[in-house]
């Protein structure tokens, strides 16, 4: 009947019209069930048609479609049921969420949750502690790893629960396998009669960086158990590290963590007596550092910043970094290495790094002169060679370096050590008191240093000495008989055979040390070069005396070639820049002075060899006058 009055438009792809058409086909049935008058429904459709006709002959708008649908549903009584259903669902979902929140709150009141990020040292403490729990003997989901978080000990059984066959083998590989919590899975165990669950997760910060999180939930209402756990984990970690020095460096320059310190490992503490320097030098530095660390109150009472800076300059390879390592070990301090030339580091990043330095630590800036030569500018307005082509940071400026050392944001309670091989290349504002307070020059090796180094390299075999201090003849015969021959029946040692270690008495060792020290000119060669010669013959001290002359000629020749190459490079740079070579430039002057000193030493040696030795009484008078 009314289908002829209200025909369906030609556009049957309209979804709303399809729904209305299906509802209209069910109208007669619904009218008969509900007893609704057909005339009333025709009136509703007429109103809907008048409403839709005002939108033109095109497709019905969304608003008109919804209005038509709502009129139909209201007439049939369906809309009220839908509203009731919607209200009931809303009430049920609200109750469900409230009940879930209440239940979670009740559970949380009985649990203590602690979270540890991999960017913090506490994460390493807890990972080592967790790896040594007995639960891994029966665990079903494990993560196998060789990572030790900087802990290096000789006893593999103290590192954690090792895979059978991997622990306690000092002759095998140093990286043994151990069990750890898997990512995304939880492990439950008991700790001091408290139920505990450990969950390890990982998330990505960028395309190259990730961070790990360790979450521990303990069934307890008191934090006493957590305090005990943290103290136990820290003590376990420090027990393994009591003979080592932790090394920290700045993290990778990606993501949000580029201005944080990261522990990159540890090194065994170096005895102070193993650093061979001039008499009293290392003792003076150690005493100065100890006095500074104990004078925090003295600085505070006088309103002075509690900071101390040392500039170690001089000959390369003379023991500057070795002294810093030994000082940190003696004072039980960690070393934080600041690399001024690292890519992406600018004034802001350097300031954040220095401000994050903990009190009672050692900050080390190695080769600070090289950072200046690579382009540390006087201020931020000038050009800087550290600037990258893609518009990255221009690097560290001198003003930024000075501000980070003694600015208002600079940390206190730390020892700053800076090393350089070119003292005159540093800006006067950097080396003044208050920034680098103590300047210590390291020179080439003296005869006394050479003799002491030789004695430290070759230890005395006390077993082979008799009671009166004379060598044991049986040991010498045994040593000769154990030397491998070349197999031709002559008894001569093969050229490529491994040398048999020589066993020296104290008298023999001291005699060789004196002869070796007399063969090395005073303050001509660096300690590192002499150490390299001793390492080549670490089992044959007598061989060192035979090789010392050829070695000195080789070192002098190499030094002259390096100076020649440096002068050629300097000339090339000056010609490229359109400038003339200054006759007293630092580089050319240093090279000419070194060459003059070498010639002067050779002349003195030749003159000394030509002159006869004075009588003993005159020699004693000469030594006293000296």
Coordinates of C-alpha atoms in Angstrom, one line a residue:
X1 CA 0.0 0.0 0.0
X2 CA 2.4 2.8 1.2
X3 CA 5.2 1.3 -0.8
X4 CA 3.7 2.8 -3.9
X5 CA 3.7 6.3 -2.3
X6 CA 7.3 6.1 -1.1
X7 CA 9.3 4.3 -3.7
X8 CA 13.0 3.5 -3.0
X9 CA 15.4 5.9 -4.8
X10 CA 17.5 4.4 -7.6
X11 CA 20.7 4.5 -5.5
X12 CA 20.4 1.1 -3.8
X13 CA 24.1 1.1 -2.7
X14 CA 23.3 3.5 0.2
X15 CA 23.6 1.5 3.4
X16 CA 21.1 3.4 5.3
X17 CA 18.4 3.0 2.7
X18 CA 19.0 -0.7 2.7
X19 CA 18.4 -0.8 6.5
X20 CA 15.3 1.3 6.2
X21 CA 14.0 -1.0 3.4
X22 CA 14.5 -4.1 5.5
X23 CA 12.7 -2.5 8.4
X24 CA 9.8 -1.4 6.3
X25 CA 9.3 -5.0 5.0
X26 CA 8.8 -6.1 8.6
X27 CA 6.3 -3.3 9.4
X28 CA 3.0 -5.2 8.7
X29 CA 4.1 -8.1 10.9
X30 CA 5.1 -5.7 13.7
X31 CA 1.9 -3.8 13.4
X32 CA -0.2 -6.9 13.7
X33 CA 1.8 -8.0 16.8
X34 CA 1.6 -4.7 18.5
X35 CA -1.9 -3.6 17.3
X36 CA -0.6 -0.4 15.9
X37 CA -2.8 1.5 13.5
X38 CA -1.4 1.7 9.9
X39 CA -2.6 5.2 9.5
X40 CA -0.2 6.3 12.3
X41 CA 2.7 4.7 10.6
X42 CA 1.8 6.4 7.3
X43 CA 1.9 9.7 9.1
X44 CA 5.4 9.0 10.4
X45 CA 6.6 8.1 6.9
X46 CA 4.9 11.3 5.5
X47 CA 6.9 13.4 8.0
X48 CA 10.1 11.6 7.1
X49 CA 9.4 12.2 3.4
X50 CA 8.8 15.9 4.0
X51 CA 12.0 16.1 6.0
X52 CA 14.1 14.4 3.3
X53 CA 12.6 16.3 0.4
X54 CA 14.1 19.5 1.8
X55 CA 17.6 18.2 1.0
X56 CA 16.9 18.1 -2.7
X57 CA 16.7 15.2 -5.2
X58 CA 20.2 14.0 -4.5
X59 CA 21.2 11.3 -2.0
X60 CA 20.0 11.7 1.6
X61 CA 22.4 13.3 4.0
X62 CA 23.6 11.4 7.0
X63 CA 21.5 13.5 9.3
X64 CA 18.3 12.8 7.4
X65 CA 19.0 9.0 7.3
X66 CA 19.5 8.9 11.1
X67 CA 16.3 10.9 11.6
X68 CA 14.3 8.5 9.4
X69 CA 15.7 5.5 11.2
X70 CA 15.0 7.0 14.7
X71 CA 11.4 7.8 13.8
X72 CA 10.8 4.2 12.6
X73 CA 12.5 2.7 15.7
X74 CA 10.6 5.0 18.0
X75 CA 7.3 4.1 16.4
X76 CA 8.0 0.3 16.7
X77 CA 9.1 0.7 20.4
X78 CA 12.6 -0.7 19.6
X79 CA 14.6 2.5 20.6
X80 CA 13.5 2.2 24.2
X81 CA 14.8 -1.3 24.5
X82 CA 18.2 -0.2 22.9
X83 CA 18.5 2.6 25.4
X84 CA 17.8 0.3 28.3
X85 CA 20.4 -2.2 27.0
X86 CA 23.0 0.5 26.6
X87 CA 22.4 1.8 30.1
X88 CA 22.6 -1.7 31.6
X89 CA 25.9 -2.4 29.7
X90 CA 27.4 0.9 31.0
X91 CA 26.5 0.1 34.6
X92 CA 27.9 -3.4 34.3
X93 CA 31.2 -2.2 32.8
X94 CA 31.6 0.5 35.4
X95 CA 31.1 -2.0 38.2
X96 CA 33.5 -4.4 36.6
X97 CA 36.2 -1.8 36.3
X98 CA 35.7 -0.6 39.8
X99 CA 35.8 -4.1 41.2
X100 CA 39.0 -4.8 39.2
X101 CA 40.7 -1.6 40.5
X102 CA 39.6 -2.4 44.1
X103 CA 41.0 -5.9 43.8
X104 CA 44.3 -4.6 42.3
X105 CA 44.6 -2.1 45.1
X106 CA 44.0 -4.8 47.7
X107 CA 46.7 -7.0 46.2
X108 CA 49.1 -4.1 45.8
X109 CA 48.8 -3.3 49.5
X110 CA 50.3 -6.7 50.2
X111 CA 53.1 -6.5 47.6
X112 CA 56.2 -4.3 47.4
X113 CA 57.3 -3.5 43.8
X114 CA 60.8 -2.3 42.9
X115 CA 61.9 -1.4 39.4
X116 CA 65.5 -1.1 38.1
X117 CA 66.6 0.4 34.8
X118 CA 69.7 -0.8 32.9
X119 CA 71.1 2.7 32.8
X120 CA 71.7 2.6 36.6
X121 CA 74.4 0.7 38.5
X122 CA 71.8 -0.9 40.7
X123 CA 70.6 -2.9 37.7
X124 CA 74.0 -4.6 37.5
X125 CA 73.9 -5.4 41.2
X126 CA 70.5 -7.0 41.0
X127 CA 71.3 -9.0 37.8
X128 CA 74.4 -10.5 39.4
X129 CA 72.4 -11.2 42.6
X130 CA 69.5 -12.8 40.6
X131 CA 71.9 -14.9 38.5
X132 CA 73.4 -16.5 41.7
X133 CA 70.1 -17.7 43.2
X134 CA 69.5 -21.4 43.4
X135 CA 66.2 -21.3 41.5
X136 CA 68.0 -21.7 38.1
X137 CA 68.8 -25.3 38.9
X138 CA 65.2 -26.2 38.3
X139 CA 64.0 -23.3 36.1
X140 CA 62.1 -24.2 33.0
X141 CA 62.3 -20.8 31.2
X142 CA 65.8 -19.3 31.2
X143 CA 68.0 -16.9 29.2
X144 CA 71.5 -18.2 28.6
X145 CA 74.2 -15.4 28.6
X146 CA 77.9 -14.9 28.9
X147 CA 77.5 -11.3 30.1
X148 CA 79.2 -10.6 33.5
X149 CA 78.3 -6.9 33.9
X150 CA 81.9 -5.9 34.4
X151 CA 82.7 -8.5 37.0
X152 CA 85.9 -10.4 36.2
X153 CA 86.9 -13.0 38.8
X154 CA 89.2 -16.0 38.7
X155 CA 86.6 -18.3 40.4
X156 CA 83.9 -19.0 37.8
X157 CA 81.6 -20.6 40.5
X158 CA 81.0 -17.1 42.1
X159 CA 79.6 -15.6 38.9
X160 CA 76.3 -17.3 39.0
X161 CA 74.6 -20.6 38.2
X162 CA 76.7 -21.9 35.4
X163 CA 75.8 -24.4 32.7
X164 CA 77.2 -27.9 33.8
X165 CA 80.8 -28.2 32.5
X166 CA 81.3 -24.4 32.2
X167 CA 82.3 -23.5 35.8
X168 CA 85.5 -23.8 37.7
X169 CA 87.7 -24.2 34.6
X170 CA 90.7 -21.8 34.7
X171 CA 92.3 -23.3 31.6
X172 CA 89.3 -23.0 29.3
X173 CA 87.4 -20.0 27.9
X174 CA 87.0 -17.0 30.1
X175 CA 83.4 -16.4 29.0
X176 CA 81.3 -19.1 30.6
X177 CA 77.6 -19.6 30.1
X178 CA 75.1 -18.7 32.9
X179 CA 71.3 -18.6 33.4
X180 CA 69.4 -15.4 33.6
X181 CA 65.6 -14.4 33.6
X182 CA 64.1 -14.5 30.2
X183 CA 62.6 -11.3 28.7
X184 CA 58.9 -11.0 29.1
X185 CA 58.6 -14.0 31.5
X186 CA 58.5 -14.0 35.3
X187 CA 60.4 -16.2 37.7
X188 CA 59.1 -16.8 41.3
X189 CA 61.2 -17.9 44.3
X190 CA 61.4 -17.5 48.0
X191 CA 63.8 -15.0 49.7
X192 CA 64.0 -15.1 53.5
X193 CA 60.6 -16.6 53.8
X194 CA 59.0 -14.1 51.5
X195 CA 57.5 -14.9 48.1
X196 CA 59.2 -13.0 45.3
X197 CA 58.6 -12.6 41.5
X198 CA 61.2 -11.3 39.1
X199 CA 60.3 -10.0 35.6
X200 CA 62.8 -8.8 33.0
X201 CA 61.6 -6.7 30.1
X202 CA 63.1 -4.7 27.2
X203 CA 61.9 -1.8 25.1
X204 CA 63.4 0.1 22.2
X205 CA 64.5 3.7 22.5
X206 CA 65.5 4.1 18.8
X207 CA 66.6 2.0 15.9
X208 CA 69.9 1.3 17.6
X209 CA 69.3 1.7 21.4
X210 CA 67.4 -0.4 23.8
X211 CA 66.9 -0.3 27.5
X212 CA 66.2 -3.1 30.0
X213 CA 64.0 -3.1 33.1
X214 CA 64.1 -5.5 36.0
X215 CA 60.9 -5.6 38.2
X216 CA 60.8 -7.3 41.6
X217 CA 57.6 -7.9 43.5
X218 CA 57.8 -9.1 47.1
X219 CA 54.9 -10.4 49.2
X220 CA 55.4 -8.1 52.2
X221 CA 54.0 -5.0 53.7
X222 CA 57.3 -3.8 55.1
X223 CA 60.3 -2.4 53.1
X224 CA 62.8 -4.1 55.4
X225 CA 63.0 -7.0 53.1
X226 CA 63.8 -4.8 50.2
X227 CA 66.5 -3.0 52.2
X228 CA 68.1 -6.3 53.0
X229 CA 68.0 -7.4 49.4
X230 CA 69.6 -4.2 48.1
X231 CA 72.3 -4.3 50.8
X232 CA 73.1 -8.0 50.0
X233 CA 73.3 -7.3 46.2
X234 CA 75.5 -4.3 46.7
X235 CA 77.8 -6.1 49.1
X236 CA 78.1 -9.0 46.7
X237 CA 79.0 -6.7 43.8
X238 CA 81.5 -4.6 45.8
X239 CA 83.2 -7.8 47.2
X240 CA 84.0 -8.8 43.6
X241 CA 85.1 -5.3 42.8
X242 CA 87.2 -4.5 45.8
X243 CA 90.4 -5.1 43.9
X244 CA 89.3 -3.4 40.7
X245 CA 88.7 0.2 39.5
X246 CA 85.4 0.8 37.7
X247 CA 85.6 2.7 34.4
X248 CA 82.7 5.0 33.2
X249 CA 82.3 6.7 29.9
X250 CA 79.5 8.7 28.2
X251 CA 76.8 6.7 26.5
X252 CA 76.0 6.5 22.8
X253 CA 74.7 9.7 21.2
X254 CA 71.3 8.3 20.1
X255 CA 68.0 8.8 21.8
X256 CA 67.5 10.3 25.2
X257 CA 70.4 8.7 27.1
X258 CA 73.3 10.4 25.5
X259 CA 74.2 12.5 28.5
X260 CA 74.3 9.7 31.0
X261 CA 77.3 7.8 32.4
X262 CA 77.6 4.1 31.6
X263 CA 79.9 1.6 33.3
X264 CA 82.0 0.1 30.5
X265 CA 84.1 -2.3 32.7
X266 CA 86.7 -2.4 35.3
X267 CA 90.5 -2.8 35.6
X268 CA 92.6 -4.4 38.3
X269 CA 94.0 -1.9 40.8
X270 CA 97.5 -1.0 40.0
X271 CA 100.0 -0.8 42.9
X272 CA 101.5 2.6 43.3
X273 CA 105.0 1.1 43.5
X274 CA 104.6 -0.4 40.0
X275 CA 104.6 3.2 38.5
X276 CA 108.2 4.1 38.1
X277 CA 108.6 7.9 38.3
X278 CA 111.1 10.4 39.8
X279 CA 111.7 10.1 43.5
X280 CA 108.8 11.5 45.6
X281 CA 106.6 12.4 42.7
X282 CA 103.9 9.8 43.0
X283 CA 104.0 10.1 46.8
X284 CA 103.5 13.8 46.6
X285 CA 100.5 13.4 44.3
X286 CA 98.9 10.8 46.5
X287 CA 99.3 12.8 49.6
X288 CA 97.8 15.9 47.9
X289 CA 94.8 13.8 46.8
X290 CA 94.3 12.3 50.2
X291 CA 94.4 15.7 51.9
X292 CA 91.9 17.1 49.4
X293 CA 89.4 14.2 49.9
X294 CA 89.6 14.8 53.7
X295 CA 89.2 18.6 53.6
X296 CA 85.5 19.0 52.6
X297 CA 84.7 20.9 55.8
X298 CA 87.8 23.2 55.3
X299 CA 86.6 24.2 51.9
X300 CA 83.0 24.8 53.0
X301 CA 84.0 27.0 56.0
X302 CA 85.9 29.3 53.7
X303 CA 83.3 29.4 50.9
X304 CA 85.6 27.7 48.4
X305 CA 84.4 25.2 45.8
X306 CA 85.5 21.7 46.8
X307 CA 87.4 20.9 43.6
X308 CA 91.0 20.0 42.7
X309 CA 92.6 19.8 39.2
X310 CA 95.9 18.3 38.1
X311 CA 97.6 18.8 34.7
X312 CA 100.0 16.1 33.8
X313 CA 102.2 17.2 30.9
X314 CA 105.4 16.2 29.3
X315 CA 106.9 13.3 27.3
X316 CA 104.6 10.8 25.7
X317 CA 104.7 7.4 27.3
X318 CA 106.1 8.7 30.6
X319 CA 103.4 7.3 32.9
X320 CA 100.8 10.0 33.1
X321 CA 97.7 7.8 32.7
X322 CA 99.4 5.0 34.7
X323 CA 99.7 7.4 37.7
X324 CA 96.0 8.3 37.5
X325 CA 95.1 4.6 37.5
X326 CA 97.3 3.9 40.5
X327 CA 95.9 7.0 42.4
X328 CA 92.3 5.9 41.8
X329 CA 93.2 2.4 43.1
X330 CA 94.8 3.7 46.2
X331 CA 91.9 6.0 47.0
X332 CA 89.3 3.4 46.0
X333 CA 87.7 5.8 43.5
X334 CA 86.0 5.2 40.1
X335 CA 87.4 6.8 36.9
X336 CA 85.1 8.8 34.6
X337 CA 86.6 9.4 31.2
X338 CA 85.6 12.6 29.4
X339 CA 86.3 12.5 25.6
X340 CA 86.1 16.0 24.3
X341 CA 86.4 14.9 20.7
X342 CA 83.5 12.4 20.8
X343 CA 81.0 12.9 18.0
X344 CA 77.9 14.7 19.0
X345 CA 79.2 16.2 22.2
X346 CA 78.6 19.9 22.6
X347 CA 78.8 22.4 25.5
X348 CA 75.4 21.4 26.8
X349 CA 76.2 17.8 26.8
X350 CA 79.6 18.3 28.4
X351 CA 78.0 20.5 31.1
X352 CA 75.4 17.7 31.9
X353 CA 78.1 15.0 32.0
X354 CA 80.3 17.0 34.4
X355 CA 77.4 18.0 36.6
X356 CA 76.4 14.3 36.9
X357 CA 79.8 13.3 38.2
X358 CA 79.4 11.8 41.7
X359 CA 81.4 13.2 44.6
X360 CA 84.7 11.4 45.5
X361 CA 85.4 10.3 41.9
X362 CA 88.2 10.8 39.4
X363 CA 87.5 12.6 36.1
X364 CA 90.1 12.1 33.4
X365 CA 90.5 14.1 30.2
X366 CA 93.2 12.5 28.1
X367 CA 95.2 14.3 25.5
X368 CA 93.4 17.6 26.1
X369 CA 95.8 19.3 23.6
X370 CA 94.7 17.0 20.8
X371 CA 91.1 18.1 21.4
X372 CA 92.1 21.7 20.9
X373 CA 94.0 20.9 17.7
X374 CA 91.0 19.2 16.3
X375 CA 88.9 22.3 16.6
X376 CA 87.9 23.3 20.1
X377 CA 87.2 27.0 19.4
X378 CA 87.6 30.0 21.6
X379 CA 83.9 30.7 21.6
X380 CA 80.7 29.4 20.0
X381 CA 80.5 32.1 17.4
X382 CA 83.6 30.9 15.4
X383 CA 83.9 28.0 13.0
X384 CA 84.6 24.6 14.4
X385 CA 85.9 21.6 12.6
X386 CA 83.9 19.3 14.7
X387 CA 80.7 20.5 12.9
X388 CA 79.3 17.7 10.8
X389 CA 78.0 18.2 7.3
X390 CA 74.4 17.3 8.2
X391 CA 74.0 20.2 10.7
X392 CA 74.9 18.3 13.9
X393 CA 76.4 19.9 16.9
X394 CA 79.6 21.9 16.4
X395 CA 81.3 20.3 19.4
X396 CA 82.8 21.7 22.5
X397 CA 84.0 25.3 22.7
X398 CA 86.6 26.6 25.1
X399 CA 84.1 28.7 27.0
X400 CA 81.9 25.6 27.4
X401 CA 84.9 23.6 28.7
X402 CA 85.8 26.3 31.2
X403 CA 82.3 26.6 32.4
X404 CA 81.9 22.9 32.9
X405 CA 85.2 22.7 34.9
X406 CA 84.6 25.6 37.4
X407 CA 81.1 26.9 36.5
X408 CA 78.2 27.2 38.9
X409 CA 76.9 23.8 37.6
X410 CA 80.2 22.0 38.0
X411 CA 80.2 19.1 40.4
X412 CA 82.2 19.2 43.7
X413 CA 84.2 16.6 45.5
X414 CA 85.9 15.2 42.4
X415 CA 89.5 15.0 41.3
X416 CA 90.1 16.2 37.7
X417 CA 93.2 14.9 35.9
X418 CA 94.1 16.3 32.4
X419 CA 97.0 14.9 30.4
X420 CA 98.8 16.6 27.5
X421 CA 101.9 16.2 25.4
X422 CA 102.0 19.8 24.3
X423 CA 101.8 22.1 27.3
X424 CA 102.2 25.3 25.3
X425 CA 99.2 24.5 23.1
X426 CA 96.8 25.0 26.0
X427 CA 95.0 28.3 26.5
X428 CA 96.2 30.3 29.5
X429 CA 92.6 30.5 30.8
X430 CA 92.4 26.7 31.1
X431 CA 95.6 26.2 33.0
X432 CA 95.1 28.9 35.6
X433 CA 94.7 28.1 39.3
X434 CA 91.2 27.1 40.3
X435 CA 90.7 25.0 37.2
X436 CA 94.0 23.0 36.9
X437 CA 95.7 23.8 40.2
X438 CA 98.7 21.5 40.1
X439 CA 101.0 21.2 37.0
X440 CA 103.3 18.2 37.0
X441 CA 105.9 17.7 34.3
X442 CA 106.8 14.2 33.2
X443 CA 110.2 13.8 31.5
X444 CA 112.0 11.0 29.7
X445 CA 113.5 8.2 31.7
X446 CA 116.4 8.8 34.1
X447 CA 119.1 6.2 34.8
X448 CA 117.5 5.5 38.2
X449 CA 114.1 4.9 36.7
X450 CA 115.6 2.6 34.1
X451 CA 117.4 0.6 36.8
X452 CA 114.2 0.3 38.9
X453 CA 112.1 -0.7 35.9
X454 CA 114.6 -3.5 35.1
X455 CA 114.5 -4.8 38.6
X456 CA 110.7 -4.8 38.6
X457 CA 110.6 -6.7 35.3
X458 CA 113.0 -9.5 36.3
X459 CA 112.3 -10.9 39.7
X460 CA 114.8 -12.8 41.8
X461 CA 114.5 -16.5 42.1
X462 CA 114.9 -17.0 45.8
X463 CA 114.7 -20.8 45.5
X464 CA 117.9 -21.0 43.5
X465 CA 119.9 -18.9 46.0
X466 CA 122.0 -20.6 48.7
X467 CA 122.1 -19.4 52.3
X468 CA 125.2 -17.2 51.7
X469 CA 123.6 -15.4 48.7
X470 CA 125.7 -17.3 46.0
X471 CA 123.8 -18.9 43.1
X472 CA 123.1 -22.6 43.3
X473 CA 125.3 -24.4 40.7
X474 CA 122.8 -27.3 40.3
X475 CA 120.1 -24.8 39.2
X476 CA 122.4 -23.5 36.5
X477 CA 123.3 -26.9 35.2
X478 CA 119.6 -27.8 35.2
X479 CA 118.8 -24.7 33.2
X480 CA 121.4 -25.5 30.6
X481 CA 120.3 -29.0 30.3
X482 CA 116.7 -28.0 29.7
X483 CA 117.4 -25.7 26.8
X484 CA 115.9 -27.1 23.6
X485 CA 118.3 -27.9 20.8
X486 CA 117.9 -27.5 17.0
X487 CA 118.0 -31.2 16.4
X488 CA 121.3 -31.3 14.5
X489 CA 123.3 -32.8 17.4
X490 CA 125.4 -29.7 18.0
X491 CA 123.4 -28.7 21.1
X492 CA 122.8 -25.2 19.9
X493 CA 119.5 -23.6 20.6
X494 CA 117.1 -23.3 17.6
X495 CA 116.4 -19.8 16.3
X496 CA 112.7 -20.2 16.6
X497 CA 112.5 -22.2 19.8
X498 CA 110.8 -20.7 22.8
X499 CA 113.5 -19.2 25.1
X500 CA 114.1 -20.9 28.4
X501 CA 113.5 -18.4 31.2
X502 CA 116.8 -17.4 32.9
X503 CA 116.9 -17.6 36.7
X504 CA 119.0 -14.9 38.3
X505 CA 120.1 -14.3 41.8
X506 CA 119.7 -10.9 43.4
X507 CA 123.3 -10.0 42.9
X508 CA 123.2 -11.0 39.2
X509 CA 120.0 -9.1 38.6
X510 CA 121.2 -5.9 40.3
X511 CA 124.4 -6.1 38.3
X512 CA 122.5 -6.4 35.0
X513 CA 120.2 -3.6 36.0
X514 CA 123.1 -1.3 36.7
X515 CA 124.8 -2.1 33.4
X516 CA 121.5 -1.6 31.5
X517 CA 120.9 1.8 33.2
X518 CA 124.4 3.0 32.3
X519 CA 123.8 2.0 28.7
X520 CA 120.7 4.2 28.4
X521 CA 121.4 8.0 28.1
X522 CA 119.9 10.3 30.7
X523 CA 116.4 11.5 29.8
X524 CA 116.4 10.6 26.1
X525 CA 114.0 7.7 25.8
X526 CA 110.4 7.4 27.2
X527 CA 109.6 4.8 29.8
X528 CA 107.1 3.1 27.5
X529 CA 109.8 2.6 24.8
X530 CA 112.2 1.0 27.4
X531 CA 109.3 -1.1 28.7
X532 CA 108.7 -2.4 25.1
X533 CA 112.4 -3.5 24.9
X534 CA 112.1 -5.4 28.1
X535 CA 108.9 -7.1 27.0
X536 CA 110.6 -8.4 23.9
X537 CA 113.1 -10.3 26.2
X538 CA 111.0 -10.8 29.3
X539 CA 112.5 -14.3 29.9
X540 CA 116.1 -13.5 28.9
X541 CA 117.4 -10.5 30.8
X542 CA 121.0 -11.0 29.5
X543 CA 119.6 -10.7 26.0
X544 CA 118.5 -7.1 26.8
X545 CA 122.1 -6.0 27.3
X546 CA 123.0 -7.4 23.9
X547 CA 120.1 -5.6 22.1
X548 CA 120.2 -2.2 23.8
X549 CA 122.6 -0.6 21.3
X550 CA 120.8 -1.6 18.1
X551 CA 117.5 -0.7 19.8
X552 CA 118.7 2.8 20.6
X553 CA 119.9 3.4 17.0
X554 CA 116.5 2.2 15.8
X555 CA 114.6 4.5 18.1
X556 CA 116.7 7.5 17.2
X557 CA 116.2 6.9 13.5
X558 CA 112.4 6.5 13.9
X559 CA 112.3 9.7 15.9
X560 CA 114.1 11.6 13.2
X561 CA 111.7 10.2 10.6
X562 CA 108.7 11.2 12.6
X563 CA 110.0 14.8 13.1
X564 CA 110.8 15.0 9.4
X565 CA 107.3 13.9 8.5
X566 CA 105.8 16.4 11.0
X567 CA 107.8 19.2 9.5
X568 CA 106.8 18.3 6.0
X569 CA 103.1 18.1 7.0
X570 CA 103.4 21.6 8.7
X571 CA 105.0 23.0 5.6
X572 CA 102.3 21.6 3.4
X573 CA 99.5 23.0 5.6
X574 CA 101.2 26.4 5.6
X575 CA 101.6 26.4 1.8
X576 CA 98.0 25.4 1.3
X577 CA 96.9 28.2 3.6
X578 CA 99.0 30.7 1.7
X579 CA 101.2 31.5 4.7
X580 CA 104.9 31.4 5.3
X581 CA 106.6 29.1 7.8
X582 CA 107.5 30.9 10.9
X583 CA 111.1 30.3 12.0
X584 CA 110.1 29.8 15.6
X585 CA 106.8 28.0 15.3
X586 CA 106.2 25.6 18.2
X587 CA 106.3 22.5 16.0
X588 CA 109.5 23.5 14.0
X589 CA 111.2 24.8 17.2
X590 CA 110.4 21.6 19.1
X591 CA 111.8 19.5 16.2
X592 CA 115.0 21.6 15.9
X593 CA 115.6 21.5 19.6
X594 CA 115.1 17.8 19.7
X595 CA 117.6 17.4 16.8
X596 CA 120.1 19.7 18.5
X597 CA 119.8 17.8 21.8
X598 CA 120.4 14.5 20.0
X599 CA 123.5 15.9 18.3
X600 CA 124.7 17.3 21.6
X601 CA 124.2 14.0 23.4
X602 CA 126.2 12.2 20.7
X603 CA 129.0 14.6 21.0
X604 CA 129.1 14.3 24.8
X605 CA 129.2 10.5 24.5
X606 CA 132.0 10.5 22.0
X607 CA 134.0 13.0 24.1
X608 CA 133.3 10.9 27.2
X609 CA 134.6 7.7 25.5
X610 CA 137.8 9.4 24.3
X611 CA 138.7 10.8 27.8
X612 CA 140.4 8.4 30.2
X613 CA 138.5 7.5 33.4
X614 CA 139.6 9.6 36.4
X615 CA 141.1 7.9 39.6
X616 CA 138.5 6.7 42.1
X617 CA 139.2 9.5 44.6
X618 CA 138.7 12.1 42.0
X619 CA 135.5 10.4 40.8
X620 CA 134.1 10.5 44.4
X621 CA 134.9 14.2 44.6
X622 CA 133.1 14.8 41.3
X623 CA 130.0 13.0 42.5
X624 CA 130.0 15.0 45.8
X625 CA 130.2 18.2 43.8
X626 CA 127.4 17.2 41.6

